[in-house]
Short mmCIF file of C-alpha atoms (C1' of nucleotides) in Angstrom, two decimals:
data_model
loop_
_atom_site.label_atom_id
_atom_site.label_comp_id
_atom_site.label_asym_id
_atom_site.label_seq_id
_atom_site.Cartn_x
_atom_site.Cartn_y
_atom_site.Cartn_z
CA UNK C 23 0.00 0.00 0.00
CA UNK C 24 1.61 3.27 -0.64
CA UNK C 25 2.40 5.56 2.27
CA UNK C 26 0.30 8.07 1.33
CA UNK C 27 -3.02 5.98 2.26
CA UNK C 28 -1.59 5.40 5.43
CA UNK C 29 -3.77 7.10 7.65
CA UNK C 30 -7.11 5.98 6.00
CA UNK C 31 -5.81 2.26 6.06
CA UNK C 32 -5.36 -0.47 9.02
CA UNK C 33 -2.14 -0.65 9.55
CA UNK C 34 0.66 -1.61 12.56
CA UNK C 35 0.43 1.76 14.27
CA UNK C 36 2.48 0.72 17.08
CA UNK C 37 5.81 0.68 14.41
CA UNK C 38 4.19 4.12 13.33
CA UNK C 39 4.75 5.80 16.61
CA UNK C 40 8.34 3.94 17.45
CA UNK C 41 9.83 4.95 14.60
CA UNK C 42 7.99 8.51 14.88
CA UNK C 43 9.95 8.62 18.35
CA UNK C 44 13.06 7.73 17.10
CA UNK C 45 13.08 10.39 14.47
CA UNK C 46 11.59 12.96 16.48
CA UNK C 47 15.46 11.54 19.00
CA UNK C 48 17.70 11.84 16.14
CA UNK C 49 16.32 15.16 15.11
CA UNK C 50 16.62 16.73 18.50
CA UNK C 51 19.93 14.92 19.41
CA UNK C 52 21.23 16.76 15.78
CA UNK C 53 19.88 20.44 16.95
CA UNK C 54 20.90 20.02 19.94
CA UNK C 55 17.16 20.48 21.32
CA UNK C 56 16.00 18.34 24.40
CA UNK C 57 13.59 15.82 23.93
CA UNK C 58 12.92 15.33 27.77
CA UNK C 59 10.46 12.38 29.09
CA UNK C 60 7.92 14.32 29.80
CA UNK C 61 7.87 16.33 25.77
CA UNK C 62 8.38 12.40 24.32
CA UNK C 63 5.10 11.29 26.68
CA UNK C 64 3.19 14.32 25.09
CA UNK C 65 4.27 13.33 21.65
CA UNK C 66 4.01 9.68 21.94
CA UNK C 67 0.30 9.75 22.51
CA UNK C 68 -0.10 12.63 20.16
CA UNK C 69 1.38 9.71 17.53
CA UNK C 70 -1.18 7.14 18.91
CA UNK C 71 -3.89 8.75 17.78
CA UNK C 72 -4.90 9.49 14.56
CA UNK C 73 -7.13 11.80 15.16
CA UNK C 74 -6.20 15.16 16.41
CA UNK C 75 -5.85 15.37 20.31
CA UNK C 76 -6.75 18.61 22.36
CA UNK C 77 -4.88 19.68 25.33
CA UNK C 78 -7.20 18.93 27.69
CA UNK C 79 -7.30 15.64 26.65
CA UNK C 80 -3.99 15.15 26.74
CA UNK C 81 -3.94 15.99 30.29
CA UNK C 82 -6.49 13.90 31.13
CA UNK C 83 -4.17 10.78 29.26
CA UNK C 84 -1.39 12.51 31.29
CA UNK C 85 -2.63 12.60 34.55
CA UNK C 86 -3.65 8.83 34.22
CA UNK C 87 -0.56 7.52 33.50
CA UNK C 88 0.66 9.57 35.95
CA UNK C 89 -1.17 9.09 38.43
CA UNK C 90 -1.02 12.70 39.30
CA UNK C 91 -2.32 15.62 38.35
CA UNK C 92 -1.18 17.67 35.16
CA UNK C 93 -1.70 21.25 34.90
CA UNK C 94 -2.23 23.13 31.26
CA UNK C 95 0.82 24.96 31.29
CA UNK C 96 3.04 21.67 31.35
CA UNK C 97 1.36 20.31 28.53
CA UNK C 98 1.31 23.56 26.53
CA UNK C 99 4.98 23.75 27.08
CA UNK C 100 5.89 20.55 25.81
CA UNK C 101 3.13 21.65 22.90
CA UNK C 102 5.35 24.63 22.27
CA UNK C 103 8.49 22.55 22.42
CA UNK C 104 6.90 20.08 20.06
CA UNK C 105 5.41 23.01 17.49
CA UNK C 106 8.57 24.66 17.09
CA UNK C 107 10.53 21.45 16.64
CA UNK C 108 8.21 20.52 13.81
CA UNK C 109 7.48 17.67 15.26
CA UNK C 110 3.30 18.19 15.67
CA UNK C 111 1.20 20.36 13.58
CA UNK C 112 -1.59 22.58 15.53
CA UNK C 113 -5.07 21.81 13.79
CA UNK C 114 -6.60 25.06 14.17
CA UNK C 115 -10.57 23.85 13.27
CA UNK C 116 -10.22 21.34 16.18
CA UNK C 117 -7.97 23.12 18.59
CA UNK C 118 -6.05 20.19 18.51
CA UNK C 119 -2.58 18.52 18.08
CA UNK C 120 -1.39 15.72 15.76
CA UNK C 121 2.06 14.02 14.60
CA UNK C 122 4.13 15.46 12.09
CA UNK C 123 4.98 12.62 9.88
CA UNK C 124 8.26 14.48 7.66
CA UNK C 125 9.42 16.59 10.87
CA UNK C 126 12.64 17.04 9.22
CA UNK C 127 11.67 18.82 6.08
CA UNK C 128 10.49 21.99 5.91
CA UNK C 129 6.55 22.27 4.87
CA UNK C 130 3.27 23.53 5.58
CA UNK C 131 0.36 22.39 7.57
CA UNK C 132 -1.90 20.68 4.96
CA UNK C 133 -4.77 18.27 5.97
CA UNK C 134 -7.23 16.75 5.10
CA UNK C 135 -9.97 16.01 8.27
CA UNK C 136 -12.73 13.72 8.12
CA UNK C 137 -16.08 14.92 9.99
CA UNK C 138 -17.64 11.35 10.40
CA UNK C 139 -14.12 9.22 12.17
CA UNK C 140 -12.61 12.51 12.97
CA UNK C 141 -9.00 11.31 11.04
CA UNK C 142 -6.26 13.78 9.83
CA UNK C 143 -4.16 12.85 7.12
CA UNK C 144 -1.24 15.37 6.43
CA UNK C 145 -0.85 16.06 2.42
CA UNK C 146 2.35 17.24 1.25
CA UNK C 147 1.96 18.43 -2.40
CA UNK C 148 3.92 20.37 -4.11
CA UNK C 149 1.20 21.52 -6.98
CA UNK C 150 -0.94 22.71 -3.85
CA UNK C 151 1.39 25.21 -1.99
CA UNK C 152 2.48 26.09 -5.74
CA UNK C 153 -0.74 27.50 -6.06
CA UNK C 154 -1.05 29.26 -3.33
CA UNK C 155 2.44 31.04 -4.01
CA UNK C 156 1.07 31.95 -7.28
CA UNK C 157 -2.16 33.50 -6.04
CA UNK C 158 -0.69 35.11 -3.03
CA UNK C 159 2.14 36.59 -5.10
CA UNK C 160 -0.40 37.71 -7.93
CA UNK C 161 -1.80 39.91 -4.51
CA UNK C 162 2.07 40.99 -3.96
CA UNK C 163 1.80 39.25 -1.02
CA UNK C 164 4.49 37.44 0.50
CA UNK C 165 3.91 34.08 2.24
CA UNK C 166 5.40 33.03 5.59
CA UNK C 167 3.46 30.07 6.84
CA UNK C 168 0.16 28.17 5.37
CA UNK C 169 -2.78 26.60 6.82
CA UNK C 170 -4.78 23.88 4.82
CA UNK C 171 -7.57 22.60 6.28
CA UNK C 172 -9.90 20.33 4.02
CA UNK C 173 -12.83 18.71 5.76
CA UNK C 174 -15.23 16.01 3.94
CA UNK C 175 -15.37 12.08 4.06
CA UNK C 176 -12.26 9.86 4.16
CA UNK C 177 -12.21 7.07 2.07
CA UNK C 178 -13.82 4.91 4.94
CA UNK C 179 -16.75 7.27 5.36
CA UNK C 180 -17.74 8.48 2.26
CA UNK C 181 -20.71 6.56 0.54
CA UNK C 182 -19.22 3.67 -0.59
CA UNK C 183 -19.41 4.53 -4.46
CA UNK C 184 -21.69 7.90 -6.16
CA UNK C 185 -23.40 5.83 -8.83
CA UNK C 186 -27.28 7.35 -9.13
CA UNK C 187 -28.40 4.40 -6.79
CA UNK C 188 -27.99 5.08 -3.30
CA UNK C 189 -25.66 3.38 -0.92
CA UNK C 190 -25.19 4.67 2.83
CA UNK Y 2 -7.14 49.46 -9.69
CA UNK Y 3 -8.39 45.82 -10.20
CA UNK Y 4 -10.98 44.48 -7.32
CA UNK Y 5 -8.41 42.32 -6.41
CA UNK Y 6 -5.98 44.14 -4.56
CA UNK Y 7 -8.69 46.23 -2.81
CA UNK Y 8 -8.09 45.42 0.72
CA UNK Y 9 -4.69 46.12 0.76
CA UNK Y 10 -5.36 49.64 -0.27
CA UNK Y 11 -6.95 52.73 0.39
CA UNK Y 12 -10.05 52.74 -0.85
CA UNK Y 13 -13.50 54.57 0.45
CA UNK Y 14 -14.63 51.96 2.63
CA UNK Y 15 -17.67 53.01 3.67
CA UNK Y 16 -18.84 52.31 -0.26
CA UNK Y 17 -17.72 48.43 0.78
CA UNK Y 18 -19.77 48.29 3.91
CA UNK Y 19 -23.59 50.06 2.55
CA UNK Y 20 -23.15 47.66 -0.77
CA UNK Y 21 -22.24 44.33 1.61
CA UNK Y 22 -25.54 45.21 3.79
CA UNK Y 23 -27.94 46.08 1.07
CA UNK Y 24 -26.16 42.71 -0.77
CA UNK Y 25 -27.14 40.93 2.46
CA UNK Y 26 -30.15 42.29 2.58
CA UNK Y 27 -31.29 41.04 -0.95
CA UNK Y 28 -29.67 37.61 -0.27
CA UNK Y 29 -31.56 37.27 3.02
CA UNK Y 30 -35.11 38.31 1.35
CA UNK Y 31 -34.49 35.89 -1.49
CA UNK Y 32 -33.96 32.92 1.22
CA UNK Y 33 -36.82 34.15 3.42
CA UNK Y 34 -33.63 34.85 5.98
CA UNK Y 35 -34.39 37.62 8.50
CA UNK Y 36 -31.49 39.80 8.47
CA UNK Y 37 -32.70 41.44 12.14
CA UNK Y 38 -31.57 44.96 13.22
CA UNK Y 39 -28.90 42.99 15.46
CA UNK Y 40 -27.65 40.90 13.09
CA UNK Y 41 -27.54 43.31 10.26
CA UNK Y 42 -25.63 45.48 13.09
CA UNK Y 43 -23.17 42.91 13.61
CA UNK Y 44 -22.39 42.40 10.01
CA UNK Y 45 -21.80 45.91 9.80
CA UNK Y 46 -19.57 46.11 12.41
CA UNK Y 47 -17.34 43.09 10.99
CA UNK Y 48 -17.37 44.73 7.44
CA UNK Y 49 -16.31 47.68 8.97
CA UNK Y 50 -13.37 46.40 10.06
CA UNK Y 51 -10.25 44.95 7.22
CA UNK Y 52 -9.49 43.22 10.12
CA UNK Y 53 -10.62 40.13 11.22
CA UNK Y 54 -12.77 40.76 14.69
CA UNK Y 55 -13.23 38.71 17.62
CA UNK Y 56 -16.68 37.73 18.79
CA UNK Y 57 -15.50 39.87 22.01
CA UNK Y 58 -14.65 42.85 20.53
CA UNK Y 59 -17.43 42.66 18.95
CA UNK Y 60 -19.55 42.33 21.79
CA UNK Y 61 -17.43 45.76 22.92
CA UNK Y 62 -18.27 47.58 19.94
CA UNK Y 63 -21.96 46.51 20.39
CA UNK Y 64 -22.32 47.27 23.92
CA UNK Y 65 -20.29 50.74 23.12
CA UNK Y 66 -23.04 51.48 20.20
CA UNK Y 67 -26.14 50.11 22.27
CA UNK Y 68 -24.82 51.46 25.92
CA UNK Y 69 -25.86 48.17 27.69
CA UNK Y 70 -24.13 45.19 27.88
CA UNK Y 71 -24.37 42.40 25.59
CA UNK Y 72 -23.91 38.87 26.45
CA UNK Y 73 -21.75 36.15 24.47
CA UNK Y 74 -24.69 34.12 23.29
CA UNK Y 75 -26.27 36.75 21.70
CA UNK Y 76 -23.57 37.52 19.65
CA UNK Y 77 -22.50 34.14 18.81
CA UNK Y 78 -26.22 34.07 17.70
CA UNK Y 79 -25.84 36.46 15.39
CA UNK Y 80 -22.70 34.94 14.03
CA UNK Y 81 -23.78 31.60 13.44
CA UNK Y 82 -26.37 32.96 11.30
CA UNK Y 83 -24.34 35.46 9.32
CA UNK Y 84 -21.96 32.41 8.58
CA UNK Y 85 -24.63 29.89 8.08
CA UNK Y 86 -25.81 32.75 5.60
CA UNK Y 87 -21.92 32.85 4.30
CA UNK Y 88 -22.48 36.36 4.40
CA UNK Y 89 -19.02 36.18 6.96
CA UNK Y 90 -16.43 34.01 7.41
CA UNK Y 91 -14.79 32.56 11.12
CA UNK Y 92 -10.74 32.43 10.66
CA UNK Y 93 -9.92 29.77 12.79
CA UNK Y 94 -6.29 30.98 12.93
CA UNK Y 95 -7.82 33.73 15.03
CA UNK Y 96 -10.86 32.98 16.41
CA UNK Y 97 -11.93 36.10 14.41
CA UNK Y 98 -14.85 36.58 11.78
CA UNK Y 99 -14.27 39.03 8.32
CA UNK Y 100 -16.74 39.66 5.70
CA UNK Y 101 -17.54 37.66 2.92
CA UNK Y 102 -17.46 39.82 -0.33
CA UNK Y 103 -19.14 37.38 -2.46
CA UNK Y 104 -21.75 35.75 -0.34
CA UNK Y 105 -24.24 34.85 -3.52
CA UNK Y 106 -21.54 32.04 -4.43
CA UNK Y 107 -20.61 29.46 -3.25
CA UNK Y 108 -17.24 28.85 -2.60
CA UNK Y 109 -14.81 28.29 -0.39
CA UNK Y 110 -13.00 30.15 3.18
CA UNK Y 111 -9.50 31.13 1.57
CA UNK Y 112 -7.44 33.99 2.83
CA UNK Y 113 -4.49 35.82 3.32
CA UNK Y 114 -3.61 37.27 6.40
CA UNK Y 115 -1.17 39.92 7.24
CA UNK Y 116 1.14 38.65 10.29
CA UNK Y 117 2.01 42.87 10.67
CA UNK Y 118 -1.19 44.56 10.12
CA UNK Y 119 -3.57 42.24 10.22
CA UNK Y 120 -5.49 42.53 7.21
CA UNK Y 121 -7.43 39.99 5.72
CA UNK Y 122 -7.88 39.42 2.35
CA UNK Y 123 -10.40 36.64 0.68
CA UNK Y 124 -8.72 35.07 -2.38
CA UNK Y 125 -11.12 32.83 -4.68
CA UNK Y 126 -9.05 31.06 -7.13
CA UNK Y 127 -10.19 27.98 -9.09
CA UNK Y 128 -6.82 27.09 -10.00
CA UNK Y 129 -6.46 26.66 -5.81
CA UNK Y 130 -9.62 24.87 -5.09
CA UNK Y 131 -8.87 22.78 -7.85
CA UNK Y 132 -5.70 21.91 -6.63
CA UNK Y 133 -7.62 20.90 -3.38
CA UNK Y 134 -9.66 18.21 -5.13
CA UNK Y 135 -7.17 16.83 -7.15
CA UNK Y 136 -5.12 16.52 -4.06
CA UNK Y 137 -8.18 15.24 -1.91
CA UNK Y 138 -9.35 12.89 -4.60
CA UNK Y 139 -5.75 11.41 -4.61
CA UNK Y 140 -6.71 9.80 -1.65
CA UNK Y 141 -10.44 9.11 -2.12
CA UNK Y 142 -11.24 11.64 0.24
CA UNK Y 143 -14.72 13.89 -0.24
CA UNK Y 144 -14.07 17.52 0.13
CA UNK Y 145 -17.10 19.34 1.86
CA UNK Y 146 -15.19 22.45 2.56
CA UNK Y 147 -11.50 24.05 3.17
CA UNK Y 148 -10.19 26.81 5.52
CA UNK Y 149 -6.96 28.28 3.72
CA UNK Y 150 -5.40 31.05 5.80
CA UNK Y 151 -2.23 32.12 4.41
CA UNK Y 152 -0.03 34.03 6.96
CA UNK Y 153 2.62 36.37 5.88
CA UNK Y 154 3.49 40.10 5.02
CA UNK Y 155 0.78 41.82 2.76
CA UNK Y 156 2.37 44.40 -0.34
CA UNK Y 157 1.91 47.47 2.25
CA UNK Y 158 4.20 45.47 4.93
CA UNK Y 159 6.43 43.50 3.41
CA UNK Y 160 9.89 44.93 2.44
CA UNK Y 161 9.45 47.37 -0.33
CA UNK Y 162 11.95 45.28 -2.54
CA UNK Y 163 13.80 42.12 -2.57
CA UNK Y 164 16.88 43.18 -4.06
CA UNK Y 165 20.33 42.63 -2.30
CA UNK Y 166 20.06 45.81 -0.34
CA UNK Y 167 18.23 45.97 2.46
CA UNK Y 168 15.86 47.93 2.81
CA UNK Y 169 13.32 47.36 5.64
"C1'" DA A 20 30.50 25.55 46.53
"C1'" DC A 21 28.33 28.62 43.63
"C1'" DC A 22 25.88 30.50 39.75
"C1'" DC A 23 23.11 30.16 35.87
"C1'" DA A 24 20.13 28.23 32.43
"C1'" DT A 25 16.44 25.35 31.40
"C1'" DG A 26 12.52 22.51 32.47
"C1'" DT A 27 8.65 21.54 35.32
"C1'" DG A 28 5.05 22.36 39.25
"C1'" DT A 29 1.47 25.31 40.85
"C1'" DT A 30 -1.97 28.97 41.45
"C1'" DA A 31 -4.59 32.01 39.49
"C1'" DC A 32 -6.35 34.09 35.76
"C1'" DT A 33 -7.89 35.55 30.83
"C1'" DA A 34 -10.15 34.39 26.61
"C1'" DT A 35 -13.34 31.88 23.82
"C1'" DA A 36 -17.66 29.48 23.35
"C1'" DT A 37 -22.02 27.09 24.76
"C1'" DA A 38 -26.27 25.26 27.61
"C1'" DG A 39 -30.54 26.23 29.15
"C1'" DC A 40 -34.22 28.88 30.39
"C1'" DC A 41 -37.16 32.97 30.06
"C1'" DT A 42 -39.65 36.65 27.65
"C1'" DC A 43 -41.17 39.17 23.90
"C1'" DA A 44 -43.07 39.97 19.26
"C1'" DC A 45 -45.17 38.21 15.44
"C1'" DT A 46 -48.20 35.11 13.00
"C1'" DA A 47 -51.60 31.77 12.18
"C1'" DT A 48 -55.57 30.02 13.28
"C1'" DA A 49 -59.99 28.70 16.13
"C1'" DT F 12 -60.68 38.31 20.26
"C1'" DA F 13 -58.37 34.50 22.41
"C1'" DT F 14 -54.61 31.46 22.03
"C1'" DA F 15 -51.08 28.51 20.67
"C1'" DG F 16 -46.82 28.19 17.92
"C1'" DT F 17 -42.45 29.96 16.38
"C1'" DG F 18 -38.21 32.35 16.21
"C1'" DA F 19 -35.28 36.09 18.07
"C1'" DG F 20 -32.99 37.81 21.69
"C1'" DG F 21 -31.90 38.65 27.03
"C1'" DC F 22 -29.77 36.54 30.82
"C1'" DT F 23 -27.19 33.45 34.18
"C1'" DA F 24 -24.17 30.18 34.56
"C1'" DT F 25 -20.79 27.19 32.94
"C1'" DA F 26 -17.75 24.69 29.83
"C1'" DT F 27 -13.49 24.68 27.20
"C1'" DA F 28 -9.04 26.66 25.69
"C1'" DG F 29 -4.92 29.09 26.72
"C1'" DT F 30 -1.54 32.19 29.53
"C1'" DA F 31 0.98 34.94 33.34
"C1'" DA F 32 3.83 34.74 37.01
"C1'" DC F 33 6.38 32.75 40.41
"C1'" DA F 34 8.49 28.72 42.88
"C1'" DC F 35 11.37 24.79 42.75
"C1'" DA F 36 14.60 21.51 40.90
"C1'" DT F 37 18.26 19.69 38.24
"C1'" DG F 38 22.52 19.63 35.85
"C1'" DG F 39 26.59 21.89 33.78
"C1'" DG F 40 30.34 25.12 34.05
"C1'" DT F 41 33.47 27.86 36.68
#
DNA sequence: ACCCATGTGTTACTATATAGCCTCACTATA
DNA sequence: TATAGTGAGGCTATATAGTAACACATGGGT
């Protein structure tokens, strides 16, 4: 199956998020940035989901496998941490977090978000933040940062074909 | 100067706001829409402004105009229905609502916002949305709607030139 | 030992948004 | 004219999201 189906697909999530870790390591070990316990817990169960996690909810995963409470501004630290690294992408239709796939190169936030299982998928196309450079600079404006945000019916939701005859 | 470009320059913007309103007005008798004293008051206030307003400051402005306070709800209210309308637009990026200049059609929430001053400008490109689909459709996903909001410097903020020479 | 920088804990707070209930004005009908 | 139905808006309270400010702790360098 190619990668790019990922998200909408079963799959072994578990290698997902391990490898997602070990990335997320290697790129902090080269930048010299510290990917403490506490910023990997944050980012590990940002990874096991697939769908976009708020930060209360987070805390709430937190504080029960801590045991203890968590307070907002330790998990919007490690957010912060995590945003700046690249490492999650802020969803800002959900106010919500999820796992940056290709933390090391440098892109936009692109998604596409299912309303029915709630699923993000992060695109990464070139033609699509072409356009946008084209239309922005056609305004003389010039662009810093980009937020996609497509909502609709992943492949798993959507009617299962759109022939005339109906079938929910 | 072409339509295009007009939020990023002067322009008299009071012309804007009285052809928005008696555009909403039309709209709303067409659907059998009430465009009430409040909400036509609130779209006013939101065209008003190039940039994107809070449903707070709004409630300011209102409670300013009205001299009595005005609760949330009421303004969220008035909101949902001037976006269920698509006569406005919510940017997530800053839980802020701008004016829709061409409410008729439909069409997508596509902007670019100024990081410096703020402004907001809608941007309806086909060659965009198509880029969506194709995109979207890629990976069998159903596009009900996108949220583009460009961040960056718009022609009035941005350095005057990109030549070698600085010149901030 | 000491300082300093960075990360985390904690309290309190601000900002954004919604639930639920009440009243009023308008309309449709008996 | 009564009266019930409907939709808009007023109001209180509360839920959800995010931040300020200070205290403490650890670990590295001198």
């Amino acid at each position: 199956m190619p990668q790019k189906l990922l998200a909408f697909h079963r799959h072994n999530h578990t290698h997902c998020v391990s490898s997602a870790l070990a990335e997320a390591q290697e790129l902090c070990n080269e930048r010299g940035a510290r990917l403490t316990p506490l910023r990997r817990q944050v980012l590990e169960l940002i990874w096991q989901s697939h769908i976009p996690l708020g930060a209360y909810a987070l805390m709430d995963q937190l504080a029960e496998l801590t045991t203890r409470r968590v307070a907002p501004p330790t998990v919007y630290r490690a957010l912060d941490f995590l945003l700046e690294q690249g490492l999650v992408h802020r969803i800002h239709g959900l106010n919500a977090f999820i796992g940056c796939p290709t933390p090391g190169e440098h892109h936009q936030s692109e998604f596409l978000l299912c309303r029915d299982c709630g699923v993000a998928k992060e695109i990464d196309s070139e033609e699509l933040s072409q356009a946008i450079r084209i239309v922005a600079e056609a305004d003389g404006f010039l662009v810093e940062n980009n937020s996609v945000e497509v909502t609709g019916l992943c492949p798993n939701c959507r009617p299962k074909d759109d022939a005339p005859h109906e079938r929910a």
